[in-house]
Structure formats: structure tokens, C-alpha cells
PDB file of C-alpha atoms in Angstrom:
ATOM      1  CA  UNK A   1      29.839   6.120 -25.888  1.00  0.00           C
ATOM      2  CA  UNK A   2      31.136   2.651 -24.926  1.00  0.00           C
ATOM      3  CA  UNK A   3      34.470   4.141 -23.849  1.00  0.00           C
ATOM      4  CA  UNK A   4      32.653   6.602 -21.581  1.00  0.00           C
ATOM      5  CA  UNK A   5      30.940   3.700 -19.738  1.00  0.00           C
ATOM      6  CA  UNK A   6      34.311   1.976 -19.298  1.00  0.00           C
ATOM      7  CA  UNK A   7      35.737   5.165 -17.807  1.00  0.00           C
ATOM      8  CA  UNK A   8      32.751   5.616 -15.493  1.00  0.00           C
ATOM      9  CA  UNK A   9      33.055   2.007 -14.303  1.00  0.00           C
ATOM     10  CA  UNK A  10      36.575   2.899 -13.082  1.00  0.00           C
ATOM     11  CA  UNK A  11      35.488   6.187 -11.484  1.00  0.00           C
ATOM     12  CA  UNK A  12      36.971   6.954  -8.035  1.00  0.00           C
ATOM     13  CA  UNK A  13      36.700  10.073  -5.909  1.00  0.00           C
ATOM     14  CA  UNK A  14      38.552  10.472  -2.625  1.00  0.00           C
ATOM     15  CA  UNK A  15      37.638  13.319  -0.301  1.00  0.00           C
ATOM     16  CA  UNK A  16      39.084  14.165   3.101  1.00  0.00           C
ATOM     17  CA  UNK A  17      36.481  15.843   5.302  1.00  0.00           C
ATOM     18  CA  UNK A  18      37.484  18.751   7.587  1.00  0.00           C
ATOM     19  CA  UNK A  19      37.634  16.397  10.611  1.00  0.00           C
ATOM     20  CA  UNK A  20      40.126  14.202   8.721  1.00  0.00           C
ATOM     21  CA  UNK A  21      37.706  11.438   7.715  1.00  0.00           C
ATOM     22  CA  UNK A  22      38.642   9.877   4.347  1.00  0.00           C
ATOM     23  CA  UNK A  23      35.626   9.218   2.104  1.00  0.00           C
ATOM     24  CA  UNK A  24      35.831   7.176  -1.101  1.00  0.00           C
ATOM     25  CA  UNK A  25      33.071   7.250  -3.729  1.00  0.00           C
ATOM     26  CA  UNK A  26      33.169   4.561  -6.409  1.00  0.00           C
ATOM     27  CA  UNK A  27      30.826   2.377  -8.466  1.00  0.00           C
ATOM     28  CA  UNK A  28      29.280  -0.673  -6.833  1.00  0.00           C
ATOM     29  CA  UNK A  29      31.581  -3.642  -7.486  1.00  0.00           C
ATOM     30  CA  UNK A  30      31.809  -7.400  -7.165  1.00  0.00           C
ATOM     31  CA  UNK A  31      32.312  -8.283  -3.520  1.00  0.00           C
ATOM     32  CA  UNK A  32      30.239  -5.374  -2.159  1.00  0.00           C
ATOM     33  CA  UNK A  33      27.095  -7.352  -1.282  1.00  0.00           C
ATOM     34  CA  UNK A  34      27.998  -8.162   2.337  1.00  0.00           C
ATOM     35  CA  UNK A  35      29.099  -4.618   3.208  1.00  0.00           C
ATOM     36  CA  UNK A  36      26.061  -3.108   1.477  1.00  0.00           C
ATOM     37  CA  UNK A  37      23.814  -5.501   3.405  1.00  0.00           C
ATOM     38  CA  UNK A  38      25.538  -4.444   6.651  1.00  0.00           C
ATOM     39  CA  UNK A  39      24.805  -0.785   5.876  1.00  0.00           C
ATOM     40  CA  UNK A  40      21.106  -1.442   5.340  1.00  0.00           C
ATOM     41  CA  UNK A  41      21.046  -3.657   8.464  1.00  0.00           C
ATOM     42  CA  UNK A  42      22.118  -0.646  10.554  1.00  0.00           C
ATOM     43  CA  UNK A  43      19.266   1.490   9.168  1.00  0.00           C
ATOM     44  CA  UNK A  44      16.174   2.342  11.174  1.00  0.00           C
ATOM     45  CA  UNK A  45      12.766   1.075  10.020  1.00  0.00           C
ATOM     46  CA  UNK A  46      11.806   4.691   9.168  1.00  0.00           C
ATOM     47  CA  UNK A  47      14.903   5.107   6.989  1.00  0.00           C
ATOM     48  CA  UNK A  48      14.209   1.839   5.189  1.00  0.00           C
ATOM     49  CA  UNK A  49      10.608   2.835   4.598  1.00  0.00           C
ATOM     50  CA  UNK A  50      11.772   6.038   2.906  1.00  0.00           C
ATOM     51  CA  UNK A  51      14.108   4.029   0.663  1.00  0.00           C
ATOM     52  CA  UNK A  52      11.250   3.789  -1.897  1.00  0.00           C
ATOM     53  CA  UNK A  53      11.390   0.036  -2.283  1.00  0.00           C
ATOM     54  CA  UNK A  54      11.138  -3.019  -0.110  1.00  0.00           C
ATOM     55  CA  UNK A  55      13.791  -3.158   2.602  1.00  0.00           C
ATOM     56  CA  UNK A  56      16.622  -4.872   0.781  1.00  0.00           C
ATOM     57  CA  UNK A  57      17.434  -8.355   1.984  1.00  0.00           C
ATOM     58  CA  UNK A  58      20.652 -10.205   1.197  1.00  0.00           C
ATOM     59  CA  UNK A  59      19.192 -11.840  -1.951  1.00  0.00           C
ATOM     60  CA  UNK A  60      18.066  -8.505  -3.414  1.00  0.00           C
ATOM     61  CA  UNK A  61      21.429  -6.905  -2.679  1.00  0.00           C
ATOM     62  CA  UNK A  62      23.288  -9.825  -4.266  1.00  0.00           C
ATOM     63  CA  UNK A  63      21.142  -9.322  -7.395  1.00  0.00           C
ATOM     64  CA  UNK A  64      22.041  -5.615  -7.427  1.00  0.00           C
ATOM     65  CA  UNK A  65      25.725  -6.543  -7.397  1.00  0.00           C
ATOM     66  CA  UNK A  66      25.638  -9.517  -9.764  1.00  0.00           C
ATOM     67  CA  UNK A  67      23.196  -8.100 -12.325  1.00  0.00           C
ATOM     68  CA  UNK A  68      24.520  -4.545 -12.581  1.00  0.00           C
ATOM     69  CA  UNK A  69      23.893  -2.750 -15.830  1.00  0.00           C
ATOM     70  CA  UNK A  70      25.474   0.675 -15.468  1.00  0.00           C
ATOM     71  CA  UNK A  71      23.603   1.971 -18.512  1.00  0.00           C
ATOM     72  CA  UNK A  72      20.263   1.400 -16.706  1.00  0.00           C
ATOM     73  CA  UNK A  73      21.161   2.106 -13.066  1.00  0.00           C
ATOM     74  CA  UNK A  74      24.493   3.581 -12.014  1.00  0.00           C
ATOM     75  CA  UNK A  75      25.137   2.774  -8.329  1.00  0.00           C
ATOM     76  CA  UNK A  76      27.845   4.651  -6.439  1.00  0.00           C
ATOM     77  CA  UNK A  77      28.855   3.508  -2.963  1.00  0.00           C
ATOM     78  CA  UNK A  78      30.443   5.610  -0.246  1.00  0.00           C
ATOM     79  CA  UNK A  79      33.218   3.974   1.779  1.00  0.00           C
ATOM     80  CA  UNK A  80      34.685   5.097   5.082  1.00  0.00           C
ATOM     81  CA  UNK A  81      37.324   2.883   6.731  1.00  0.00           C
ATOM     82  CA  UNK A  82      36.385  -0.056   4.471  1.00  0.00           C
ATOM     83  CA  UNK A  83      32.706   0.219   5.485  1.00  0.00           C
ATOM     84  CA  UNK A  84      30.017   1.088   2.962  1.00  0.00           C
ATOM     85  CA  UNK A  85      28.101   3.954   4.569  1.00  0.00           C
ATOM     86  CA  UNK A  86      26.110   5.312   1.645  1.00  0.00           C
ATOM     87  CA  UNK A  87      24.748   4.645  -1.796  1.00  0.00           C
ATOM     88  CA  UNK A  88      23.714   7.015  -4.574  1.00  0.00           C
ATOM     89  CA  UNK A  89      21.987   5.606  -7.632  1.00  0.00           C
ATOM     90  CA  UNK A  90      21.083   7.218 -10.919  1.00  0.00           C
ATOM     91  CA  UNK A  91      18.212   5.465 -12.683  1.00  0.00           C
ATOM     92  CA  UNK A  92      18.294   6.263 -16.397  1.00  0.00           C
ATOM     93  CA  UNK A  93      15.121   6.776 -18.403  1.00  0.00           C
ATOM     94  CA  UNK A  94      14.400   4.951 -21.649  1.00  0.00           C
ATOM     95  CA  UNK A  95      12.790   5.846 -24.970  1.00  0.00           C
ATOM     96  CA  UNK A  96      11.170   9.301 -24.725  1.00  0.00           C
ATOM     97  CA  UNK A  97      12.711   9.779 -21.265  1.00  0.00           C
ATOM     98  CA  UNK A  98      16.216   8.739 -22.261  1.00  0.00           C
ATOM     99  CA  UNK A  99      17.437  12.246 -21.470  1.00  0.00           C
ATOM    100  CA  UNK A 100      16.205  12.051 -17.844  1.00  0.00           C
ATOM    101  CA  UNK A 101      17.709  10.413 -14.775  1.00  0.00           C
ATOM    102  CA  UNK A 102      16.376   9.956 -11.256  1.00  0.00           C
ATOM    103  CA  UNK A 103      18.784  10.105  -8.342  1.00  0.00           C
ATOM    104  CA  UNK A 104      18.257   8.293  -5.042  1.00  0.00           C
ATOM    105  CA  UNK A 105      20.454   8.604  -1.974  1.00  0.00           C
ATOM    106  CA  UNK A 106      20.834   6.515   1.149  1.00  0.00           C
ATOM    107  CA  UNK A 107      23.298   7.499   3.863  1.00  0.00           C
ATOM    108  CA  UNK A 108      23.996   5.787   7.182  1.00  0.00           C
ATOM    109  CA  UNK A 109      22.694   7.971  10.044  1.00  0.00           C
ATOM    110  CA  UNK A 110      26.129   8.038  11.672  1.00  0.00           C
ATOM    111  CA  UNK A 111      27.542   9.877   8.660  1.00  0.00           C
ATOM    112  CA  UNK A 112      24.820  12.453   8.035  1.00  0.00           C
ATOM    113  CA  UNK A 113      25.293  16.218   8.384  1.00  0.00           C
ATOM    114  CA  UNK A 114      28.987  15.991   7.522  1.00  0.00           C
ATOM    115  CA  UNK A 115      28.849  16.983   3.855  1.00  0.00           C
ATOM    116  CA  UNK A 116      28.835  13.413   2.525  1.00  0.00           C
ATOM    117  CA  UNK A 117      25.276  13.737   1.188  1.00  0.00           C
ATOM    118  CA  UNK A 118      26.295  16.868  -0.712  1.00  0.00           C
ATOM    119  CA  UNK A 119      29.301  15.000  -2.092  1.00  0.00           C
ATOM    120  CA  UNK A 120      26.940  12.216  -3.240  1.00  0.00           C
ATOM    121  CA  UNK A 121      24.672  14.743  -4.989  1.00  0.00           C
ATOM    122  CA  UNK A 122      27.643  16.384  -6.733  1.00  0.00           C
ATOM    123  CA  UNK A 123      28.903  12.992  -7.872  1.00  0.00           C
ATOM    124  CA  UNK A 124      25.480  12.125  -9.307  1.00  0.00           C
ATOM    125  CA  UNK A 125      25.449  15.457 -11.162  1.00  0.00           C
ATOM    126  CA  UNK A 126      28.919  14.803 -12.608  1.00  0.00           C
ATOM    127  CA  UNK A 127      27.892  11.356 -13.840  1.00  0.00           C
ATOM    128  CA  UNK A 128      24.631  12.717 -15.287  1.00  0.00           C
ATOM    129  CA  UNK A 129      26.578  15.329 -17.252  1.00  0.00           C
ATOM    130  CA  UNK A 130      29.098  12.786 -18.530  1.00  0.00           C
ATOM    131  CA  UNK A 131      26.368  10.513 -19.896  1.00  0.00           C
ATOM    132  CA  UNK A 132      24.565  13.442 -21.532  1.00  0.00           C
ATOM    133  CA  UNK A 133      21.416  13.669 -19.424  1.00  0.00           C
ATOM    134  CA  UNK A 134      19.331  16.828 -19.800  1.00  0.00           C
ATOM    135  CA  UNK A 135      17.550  16.537 -16.448  1.00  0.00           C
ATOM    136  CA  UNK A 136      18.288  14.941 -13.102  1.00  0.00           C
ATOM    137  CA  UNK A 137      15.311  14.473 -10.770  1.00  0.00           C
ATOM    138  CA  UNK A 138      15.153  13.731  -7.045  1.00  0.00           C
ATOM    139  CA  UNK A 139      11.961  12.909  -5.141  1.00  0.00           C
ATOM    140  CA  UNK A 140      12.335  13.931  -1.486  1.00  0.00           C
ATOM    141  CA  UNK A 141       9.715  13.885   1.288  1.00  0.00           C
ATOM    142  CA  UNK A 142       9.032  17.452   2.395  1.00  0.00           C
ATOM    143  CA  UNK A 143       9.424  16.448   6.043  1.00  0.00           C
ATOM    144  CA  UNK A 144      13.158  16.223   5.294  1.00  0.00           C
ATOM    145  CA  UNK A 145      13.812  19.938   4.679  1.00  0.00           C
ATOM    146  CA  UNK A 146      17.571  19.566   5.153  1.00  0.00           C
ATOM    147  CA  UNK A 147      17.683  17.062   2.265  1.00  0.00           C
ATOM    148  CA  UNK A 148      15.514  19.307   0.065  1.00  0.00           C
ATOM    149  CA  UNK A 149      17.858  22.214   0.891  1.00  0.00           C
ATOM    150  CA  UNK A 150      20.954  20.124   0.060  1.00  0.00           C
ATOM    151  CA  UNK A 151      19.598  19.454  -3.436  1.00  0.00           C
ATOM    152  CA  UNK A 152      18.542  23.096  -3.896  1.00  0.00           C
ATOM    153  CA  UNK A 153      22.037  24.223  -2.864  1.00  0.00           C
ATOM    154  CA  UNK A 154      23.396  22.178  -5.789  1.00  0.00           C
ATOM    155  CA  UNK A 155      21.096  23.891  -8.298  1.00  0.00           C
ATOM    156  CA  UNK A 156      17.988  21.686  -8.181  1.00  0.00           C
ATOM    157  CA  UNK A 157      14.667  23.526  -8.412  1.00  0.00           C
ATOM    158  CA  UNK A 158      11.625  22.494  -6.424  1.00  0.00           C
ATOM    159  CA  UNK A 159       9.291  22.138  -9.401  1.00  0.00           C
ATOM    160  CA  UNK A 160       6.328  20.508  -7.733  1.00  0.00           C
ATOM    161  CA  UNK A 161       5.092  19.004  -4.485  1.00  0.00           C
ATOM    162  CA  UNK A 162       3.128  15.777  -4.837  1.00  0.00           C
ATOM    163  CA  UNK A 163       0.502  15.753  -2.078  1.00  0.00           C
ATOM    164  CA  UNK A 164       0.177  12.448  -0.190  1.00  0.00           C
ATOM    165  CA  UNK A 165       2.620  10.857  -2.651  1.00  0.00           C
ATOM    166  CA  UNK A 166       4.080   8.344  -0.198  1.00  0.00           C
ATOM    167  CA  UNK A 167       2.371   6.272   2.466  1.00  0.00           C
ATOM    168  CA  UNK A 168       4.104   4.871   5.531  1.00  0.00           C
ATOM    169  CA  UNK A 169       3.332   1.550   7.204  1.00  0.00           C
ATOM    170  CA  UNK A 170       1.256   3.323   9.874  1.00  0.00           C
ATOM    171  CA  UNK A 171      -0.984   4.971   7.254  1.00  0.00           C
ATOM    172  CA  UNK A 172       0.631   8.424   7.422  1.00  0.00           C
ATOM    173  CA  UNK A 173       1.022  10.056   4.042  1.00  0.00           C
ATOM    174  CA  UNK A 174       3.924  12.248   3.042  1.00  0.00           C
ATOM    175  CA  UNK A 175       4.133  15.078   0.565  1.00  0.00           C
ATOM    176  CA  UNK A 176       7.091  14.638  -1.769  1.00  0.00           C
ATOM    177  CA  UNK A 177       9.009  17.418  -3.503  1.00  0.00           C
ATOM    178  CA  UNK A 178      10.035  16.845  -7.103  1.00  0.00           C
ATOM    179  CA  UNK A 179      13.418  18.529  -7.401  1.00  0.00           C
ATOM    180  CA  UNK A 180      14.827  18.987 -10.904  1.00  0.00           C
ATOM    181  CA  UNK A 181      18.274  19.996 -12.083  1.00  0.00           C
ATOM    182  CA  UNK A 182      18.231  21.153 -15.701  1.00  0.00           C
ATOM    183  CA  UNK A 183      21.585  20.216 -17.199  1.00  0.00           C
ATOM    184  CA  UNK A 184      20.819  21.619 -20.667  1.00  0.00           C
ATOM    185  CA  UNK A 185      19.572  25.168 -21.118  1.00  0.00           C
ATOM    186  CA  UNK A 186      16.858  25.468 -23.757  1.00  0.00           C
ATOM    187  CA  UNK A 187      15.954  29.093 -23.027  1.00  0.00           C
ATOM    188  CA  UNK A 188      15.442  31.180 -26.066  1.00  0.00           C
ATOM    189  CA  UNK A 189      15.004  28.225 -28.406  1.00  0.00           C
ATOM    190  CA  UNK A 190      12.042  28.274 -30.735  1.00  0.00           C
TER     191      UNK A 190
END
């Protein structure tokens, strides 16, 4: 198992998009804090609110980089022309949920609707399979149907919609779809 983590820490995926844009996906690394901070600085307040945690400031981002533990949270960054433009994280469960992971995506608005989000989802699935997860879960607000559809197109099933699961700063509540990809088939087992 230790060797697998070493291999994942060196993971790299290069993809050339149809318009010629070169996209590199790789694990978060030392020296990424400033570029990750720049990505979040370009985000709109609405995007940051949907990030599911406090808007990351420089101190929080430096902690993410310096205190990485890939066996708890596996962060993958997306680079285009030496800029970080996206981040996908897999948060691994513990104890009785050790077979489950939760995936979160954040992609710079400038790079949306170009297939990069799909590439991020596929990368998360590949990592989940390599570490032996049985389920990968994404929580997506239902007012983002294109994101829900992107996960469904990769095999995730919309298992449940949590009513009023998220609340925005203005008091609006959002329904959130719980999308699950079953990586291990238990059908027919008794």
C-alpha cells in the first residue's frame, strides 16, 4: 500500500484539448500556495460560497500545502500555462467509512465548459480505484445541472436530493444532489 501512495504522489496527466490548450493534472506540491491563492482570488463570491468551506485565505492555503496528508485528502491541481486553474480533492473516509471518498471540484470560470471538469472527475475516479475505494460521492447543488450531468455522464447516480442542504449568505437555501459512483459491484451477493 505504501508503494501505491508513492506512485500517486508522482502522478501526472497531460491532456491537449481540441483547441490546443495543454492541461496538466498533478498532486498539490510544495510551492503551489501562491498560485492556488491566485486562483481563488479570481473566483466570484458566489463560487467561493459554493466551495463548501470558508473562502480560503493565504494562511489556510499554506496549511493545505505544508500539512498535506495524501492518505486523508488527495488534492489534484490543474495547470494551464503555469497557472493553477482548478483543484479536485478526494476526502477519504475513516473507520466504518474507510471505503468511501468524497470528491470536490473547483474550476476557474475562464476554463469551464471545455472538458476540464470532466477530466478532473475522471482523474478522481482513477485515484479512487487505485486506492481501493468502493464508493465515490459528490455533493452538487441542483441549480448547477451541467455539473450534475457531468458527474452522471461519468457513471455517478443521483441517489438522493437533500432539500435546503446549503444556505447562502443572503439566506437562500439550495437543494443538493448526492451523486454516488459505485466502484465495487455487490449485486447478487448474499
